[in-house]
C-alpha atoms as a printed R data frame, in Angstrom:
    type eleno elety resid chain resno       x       y       z
1   ATOM     1    CA   MET     A     1 184.167 226.520 117.820
2   ATOM     2    CA   ASN     A     2 187.648 225.138 117.345
3   ATOM     3    CA   PHE     A     3 189.495 227.189 114.696
4   ATOM     4    CA   GLY     A     4 192.463 224.777 114.560
5   ATOM     5    CA   ASN     A     5 190.261 221.874 113.435
6   ATOM     6    CA   THR     A     6 188.352 224.065 110.990
7   ATOM     7    CA   ARG     A     7 191.576 225.355 109.426
8   ATOM     8    CA   THR     A     8 192.957 221.821 109.197
9   ATOM     9    CA   ARG     A     9 189.801 220.586 107.481
10  ATOM    10    CA   LEU     A    10 189.777 223.533 105.068
11  ATOM    11    CA   ALA     A    11 193.461 223.031 104.273
12  ATOM    12    CA   THR     A    12 192.895 219.299 103.737
13  ATOM    13    CA   ALA     A    13 189.919 220.011 101.464
14  ATOM    14    CA   ALA     A    14 191.928 222.558  99.448
15  ATOM    15    CA   VAL     A    15 194.871 220.194  99.014
16  ATOM    16    CA   SER     A    16 192.531 217.342  98.054
17  ATOM    17    CA   ALA     A    17 190.802 219.524  95.467
18  ATOM    18    CA   ALA     A    18 194.148 220.640  94.027
19  ATOM    19    CA   VAL     A    19 195.424 217.045  93.792
20  ATOM    20    CA   ALA     A    20 192.181 215.841  92.192
21  ATOM    21    CA   GLY     A    21 192.347 218.683  89.658
22  ATOM    22    CA   ALA     A    22 195.976 217.929  88.813
23  ATOM    23    CA   LEU     A    23 195.225 214.237  88.373
24  ATOM    24    CA   ALA     A    24 192.283 215.005  86.120
25  ATOM    25    CA   VAL     A    25 194.465 217.172  83.890
26  ATOM    26    CA   SER     A    26 197.488 214.846  83.812
27  ATOM    27    CA   ALA     A    27 195.440 211.693  83.346
28  ATOM    28    CA   SER     A    28 193.801 212.889  80.162
29  ATOM    29    CA   PRO     A    29 194.556 210.283  77.520
30  ATOM    30    CA   ALA     A    30 196.381 210.984  74.281
31  ATOM    31    CA   SER     A    31 194.086 211.465  71.348
32  ATOM    32    CA   ALA     A    32 192.776 208.390  69.568
33  ATOM    33    CA   SER     A    33 194.133 209.505  66.246
34  ATOM    34    CA   ALA     A    34 192.702 206.960  63.811
35  ATOM    35    CA   SER     A    35 189.216 208.114  64.751
36  ATOM    36    CA   SER     A    36 190.261 211.714  64.058
37  ATOM    37    CA   GLY     A    37 191.415 210.714  60.583
38  ATOM    38    CA   TYR     A    38 195.060 211.727  61.114
39  ATOM    39    CA   VAL     A    39 198.235 210.735  62.896
40  ATOM    40    CA   ASN     A    40 197.705 213.246  65.628
41  ATOM    41    CA   GLY     A    41 199.161 214.371  68.912
42  ATOM    42    CA   GLY     A    42 198.792 216.757  71.753
43  ATOM    43    CA   GLY     A    43 200.972 217.853  74.633
44  ATOM    44    CA   SER     A    44 204.358 216.154  74.642
45  ATOM    45    CA   PHE     A    45 205.395 214.739  71.277
46  ATOM    46    CA   TYR     A    46 207.194 211.823  72.968
47  ATOM    47    CA   ASP     A    47 203.960 209.835  73.307
48  ATOM    48    CA   ASP     A    48 202.018 210.718  70.175
49  ATOM    49    CA   PHE     A    49 202.367 207.466  68.217
50  ATOM    50    CA   ALA     A    50 201.417 204.863  70.855
51  ATOM    51    CA   ASP     A    51 197.681 205.428  70.371
52  ATOM    52    CA   GLU     A    52 197.579 205.320  66.584
53  ATOM    53    CA   GLY     A    53 195.452 203.071  64.411
54  ATOM    54    CA   THR     A    54 196.894 199.740  63.297
55  ATOM    55    CA   LEU     A    55 198.539 199.764  59.884
56  ATOM    56    CA   SER     A    56 198.647 196.433  58.040
57  ATOM    57    CA   THR     A    57 197.860 194.725  54.752
58  ATOM    58    CA   THR     A    58 194.179 194.857  55.752
59  ATOM    59    CA   SER     A    59 193.915 198.044  57.825
60  ATOM    60    CA   TYR     A    60 194.680 201.586  56.572
61  ATOM    61    CA   LYS     A    61 196.732 199.920  53.854
62  ATOM    62    CA   ASP     A    62 196.595 202.691  51.220
63  ATOM    63    CA   THR     A    63 197.068 205.896  53.209
64  ATOM    64    CA   ASN     A    64 199.498 208.671  54.033
65  ATOM    65    CA   ALA     A    65 199.770 207.200  57.549
66  ATOM    66    CA   THR     A    66 201.314 204.158  55.831
67  ATOM    67    CA   CYS     A    67 203.552 206.528  53.859
68  ATOM    68    CA   LEU     A    68 204.814 208.029  57.124
69  ATOM    69    CA   TRP     A    69 205.509 204.522  58.451
70  ATOM    70    CA   GLN     A    70 207.435 203.669  55.281
71  ATOM    71    CA   ILE     A    71 209.587 206.774  55.776
72  ATOM    72    CA   ILE     A    72 210.353 205.437  59.266
73  ATOM    73    CA   LEU     A    73 211.312 202.055  57.737
74  ATOM    74    CA   TYR     A    74 213.609 203.887  55.329
75  ATOM    75    CA   ALA     A    75 215.172 205.946  58.154
76  ATOM    76    CA   GLU     A    76 215.781 202.776  60.153
77  ATOM    77    CA   GLY     A    77 217.566 201.136  57.194
78  ATOM    78    CA   VAL     A    78 215.715 197.813  57.460
79  ATOM    79    CA   LYS     A    79 215.823 195.127  54.778
80  ATOM    80    CA   GLU     A    80 212.934 194.497  52.445
81  ATOM    81    CA   SER     A    81 211.762 191.108  51.144
82  ATOM    82    CA   ASN     A    82 214.362 190.880  48.350
83  ATOM    83    CA   GLY     A    83 217.220 191.367  50.849
84  ATOM    84    CA   THR     A    84 218.063 194.930  49.839
85  ATOM    85    CA   GLN     A    85 217.595 197.991  51.988
86  ATOM    86    CA   PHE     A    86 214.100 199.499  52.126
87  ATOM    87    CA   ASP     A    87 214.731 202.489  49.883
88  ATOM    88    CA   TRP     A    88 213.113 205.736  48.821
89  ATOM    89    CA   ASP     A    89 211.333 204.098  45.859
90  ATOM    90    CA   ASP     A    90 209.566 201.726  48.274
91  ATOM    91    CA   ILE     A    91 207.736 204.654  49.899
92  ATOM    92    CA   ASP     A    92 204.393 204.611  48.091
93  ATOM    93    CA   GLY     A    93 201.783 204.667  50.873
94  ATOM    94    CA   LYS     A    94 200.653 201.130  50.069
95  ATOM    95    CA   TYR     A    95 200.982 198.572  52.860
96  ATOM    96    CA   GLY     A    96 201.776 195.425  50.911
97  ATOM    97    CA   ALA     A    97 203.862 192.323  51.502
98  ATOM    98    CA   ASN     A    98 207.145 194.253  51.170
99  ATOM    99    CA   THR     A    99 206.177 196.769  53.862
100 ATOM   100    CA   ALA     A   100 204.933 193.949  56.121
101 ATOM   101    CA   TYR     A   101 208.259 192.125  55.687
102 ATOM   102    CA   ALA     A   102 210.298 195.272  56.435
103 ATOM   103    CA   THR     A   103 208.080 195.959  59.469
104 ATOM   104    CA   LYS     A   104 208.858 192.468  60.815
105 ATOM   105    CA   GLN     A   105 212.573 193.185  60.415
106 ATOM   106    CA   LEU     A   106 212.221 196.407  62.391
107 ATOM   107    CA   GLN     A   107 210.094 194.698  65.042
108 ATOM   108    CA   ARG     A   108 212.833 192.090  65.464
109 ATOM   109    CA   ALA     A   109 215.484 194.831  65.806
110 ATOM   110    CA   TRP     A   110 213.348 196.621  68.401
111 ATOM   111    CA   GLY     A   111 212.617 193.418  70.373
112 ATOM   112    CA   LEU     A   112 208.894 193.390  69.567
113 ATOM   113    CA   THR     A   113 206.522 190.666  68.413
114 ATOM   114    CA   GLN     A   114 207.147 190.134  64.698
115 ATOM   115    CA   ASP     A   115 203.634 190.193  63.263
116 ATOM   116    CA   GLY     A   116 204.236 192.709  60.433
117 ATOM   117    CA   LYS     A   117 201.505 195.015  61.750
118 ATOM   118    CA   VAL     A   118 202.093 198.518  63.043
119 ATOM   119    CA   GLY     A   119 200.052 198.465  66.239
120 ATOM   120    CA   ASN     A   120 200.357 200.469  69.447
121 ATOM   121    CA   LYS     A   121 203.646 198.913  70.581
122 ATOM   122    CA   THR     A   122 205.346 199.120  67.196
123 ATOM   123    CA   PHE     A   123 204.194 202.657  66.381
124 ATOM   124    CA   GLY     A   124 204.810 203.620  70.010
125 ATOM   125    CA   ALA     A   125 208.427 202.429  69.811
126 ATOM   126    CA   ALA     A   126 208.996 205.148  67.219
127 ATOM   127    CA   ASP     A   127 208.208 207.725  69.927
128 ATOM   128    CA   ASP     A   128 211.640 206.995  71.412
129 ATOM   129    CA   LYS     A   129 213.353 208.247  68.246
130 ATOM   130    CA   TRP     A   130 212.641 211.955  68.655
131 ATOM   131    CA   ASN     A   131 215.919 213.648  69.507
132 ATOM   132    CA   PRO     A   132 215.508 216.758  71.681
133 ATOM   133    CA   SER     A   133 219.089 217.879  71.119
134 ATOM   134    CA   THR     A   134 218.575 218.655  67.434
135 ATOM   135    CA   ARG     A   135 215.883 221.301  67.318
136 ATOM   136    CA   ALA     A   136 213.157 218.804  68.111
137 ATOM   137    CA   GLY     A   137 210.168 220.550  69.534
138 ATOM   138    CA   GLU     A   138 211.252 223.885  68.117
139 ATOM   139    CA   LEU     A   139 208.230 226.082  67.602
140 ATOM   140    CA   GLU     A   140 208.173 227.633  64.162
141 ATOM   141    CA   TYR     A   141 205.923 230.178  62.586
142 ATOM   142    CA   ARG     A   142 205.845 229.567  58.885
143 ATOM   143    CA   SER     A   143 203.021 229.746  56.405
144 ATOM   144    CA   THR     A   144 202.367 226.475  54.623
145 ATOM   145    CA   GLY     A   145 199.273 227.618  52.780
146 ATOM   146    CA   SER     A   146 196.967 226.307  55.488
147 ATOM   147    CA   THR     A   147 195.421 227.530  58.698
148 ATOM   148    CA   ASP     A   148 197.997 225.441  60.604
149 ATOM   149    CA   ALA     A   149 200.870 227.877  60.084
150 ATOM   150    CA   THR     A   150 202.130 227.483  63.656
151 ATOM   151    CA   LYS     A   151 203.856 224.147  63.989
152 ATOM   152    CA   TYR     A   152 206.532 222.192  65.779
153 ATOM   153    CA   LYS     A   153 209.492 220.952  63.805
154 ATOM   154    CA   LEU     A   154 210.583 217.545  65.040
155 ATOM   155    CA   ARG     A   155 213.505 215.371  63.977
156 ATOM   156    CA   TYR     A   156 213.222 211.591  63.847
157 ATOM   157    CA   HIS     A   157 216.577 209.839  64.218
158 ATOM   158    CA   GLY     A   158 216.571 206.405  62.661
159 ATOM   159    CA   SER     A   159 219.429 203.921  62.743
160 ATOM   160    CA   ARG     A   160 220.540 204.985  59.270
161 ATOM   161    CA   TYR     A   161 218.939 208.338  58.413
162 ATOM   162    CA   TYR     A   162 216.998 211.155  60.016
163 ATOM   163    CA   PHE     A   163 214.074 213.152  58.733
164 ATOM   164    CA   ASP     A   164 212.160 216.208  59.838
165 ATOM   165    CA   ILE     A   165 208.427 216.251  60.334
166 ATOM   166    CA   TYR     A   166 206.012 218.896  61.530
167 ATOM   167    CA   ARG     A   167 203.181 218.758  64.024
168 ATOM   168    CA   THR     A   168 200.694 221.522  63.379
169 ATOM   169    CA   ALA     A   169 199.008 223.631  66.037
170 ATOM   170    CA   SER     A   170 195.974 221.336  65.823
171 ATOM   171    CA   GLY     A   171 198.202 218.260  66.392
172 ATOM   172    CA   LYS     A   172 198.193 216.827  62.858
173 ATOM   173    CA   TYR     A   173 201.482 215.487  61.548
174 ATOM   174    CA   ARG     A   174 202.711 216.708  58.150
175 ATOM   175    CA   PHE     A   175 205.679 215.555  56.122
176 ATOM   176    CA   TYR     A   176 207.287 216.535  52.851
177 ATOM   177    CA   HIS     A   177 207.640 213.750  50.313
178 ATOM   178    CA   LYS     A   178 208.259 213.911  46.556
179 ATOM   179    CA   ASN     A   179 208.004 217.711  46.542
180 ATOM   180    CA   VAL     A   180 204.552 217.788  48.161
181 ATOM   181    CA   TRP     A   181 203.322 218.420  51.709
182 ATOM   182    CA   HIS     A   182 201.178 215.568  53.051
183 ATOM   183    CA   TYR     A   183 199.095 215.226  56.181
184 ATOM   184    CA   ALA     A   184 199.624 211.788  57.738
185 ATOM   185    CA   SER     A   185 196.033 210.813  57.064
186 ATOM   186    CA   TYR     A   186 194.184 207.531  57.550
187 ATOM   187    CA   LYS     A   187 191.974 208.270  54.557
188 ATOM   188    CA   ASN     A   188 192.240 205.862  51.641
189 ATOM   189    CA   ASN     A   189 193.985 206.630  48.363
190 ATOM   190    CA   SER     A   190 197.434 207.714  49.450
191 ATOM   191    CA   GLY     A   191 198.755 210.778  47.708
192 ATOM   192    CA   CYS     A   192 202.370 210.008  48.512
193 ATOM   193    CA   SER     A   193 203.052 207.598  45.646
């Protein structure tokens, strides 16, 4: 029996198993959040939004996910259909013509196709706006009246404003708007107006 060949084969098998295991873990896709009912993430928060459901005038049009998108439009300082800046009063969780127009303006600024829909590329472009130098990704332990007391505080830096948002231990995004905590939900009947 040749021990050199046996050791080589065992070493090769062990390395192959380790590589296959690492690939299986690292290749796991981000969660398909629309099907979970929430804007949701896991692992790194820099790639959470690219797999979200499409927001538009016909899809998830009256939801807190739309409200979150409108806060992004506000933070980016884009223009709305009447030529003024998309402002705080425009954040109502209803994806109408004004939100579609402002989305097109942001898509143009980001070099994306201007279709007025928040699909994977548009929502995914927002992933680049998390700033790690300003407490982003800071783990906090604070009770919010729910079972998701452990959460990450993240800061979104828009072209004009910034805002803080939380990702709970289960991956759901929460934001504070009009003195109320909201989950970024895809369920109809937005509570953010």
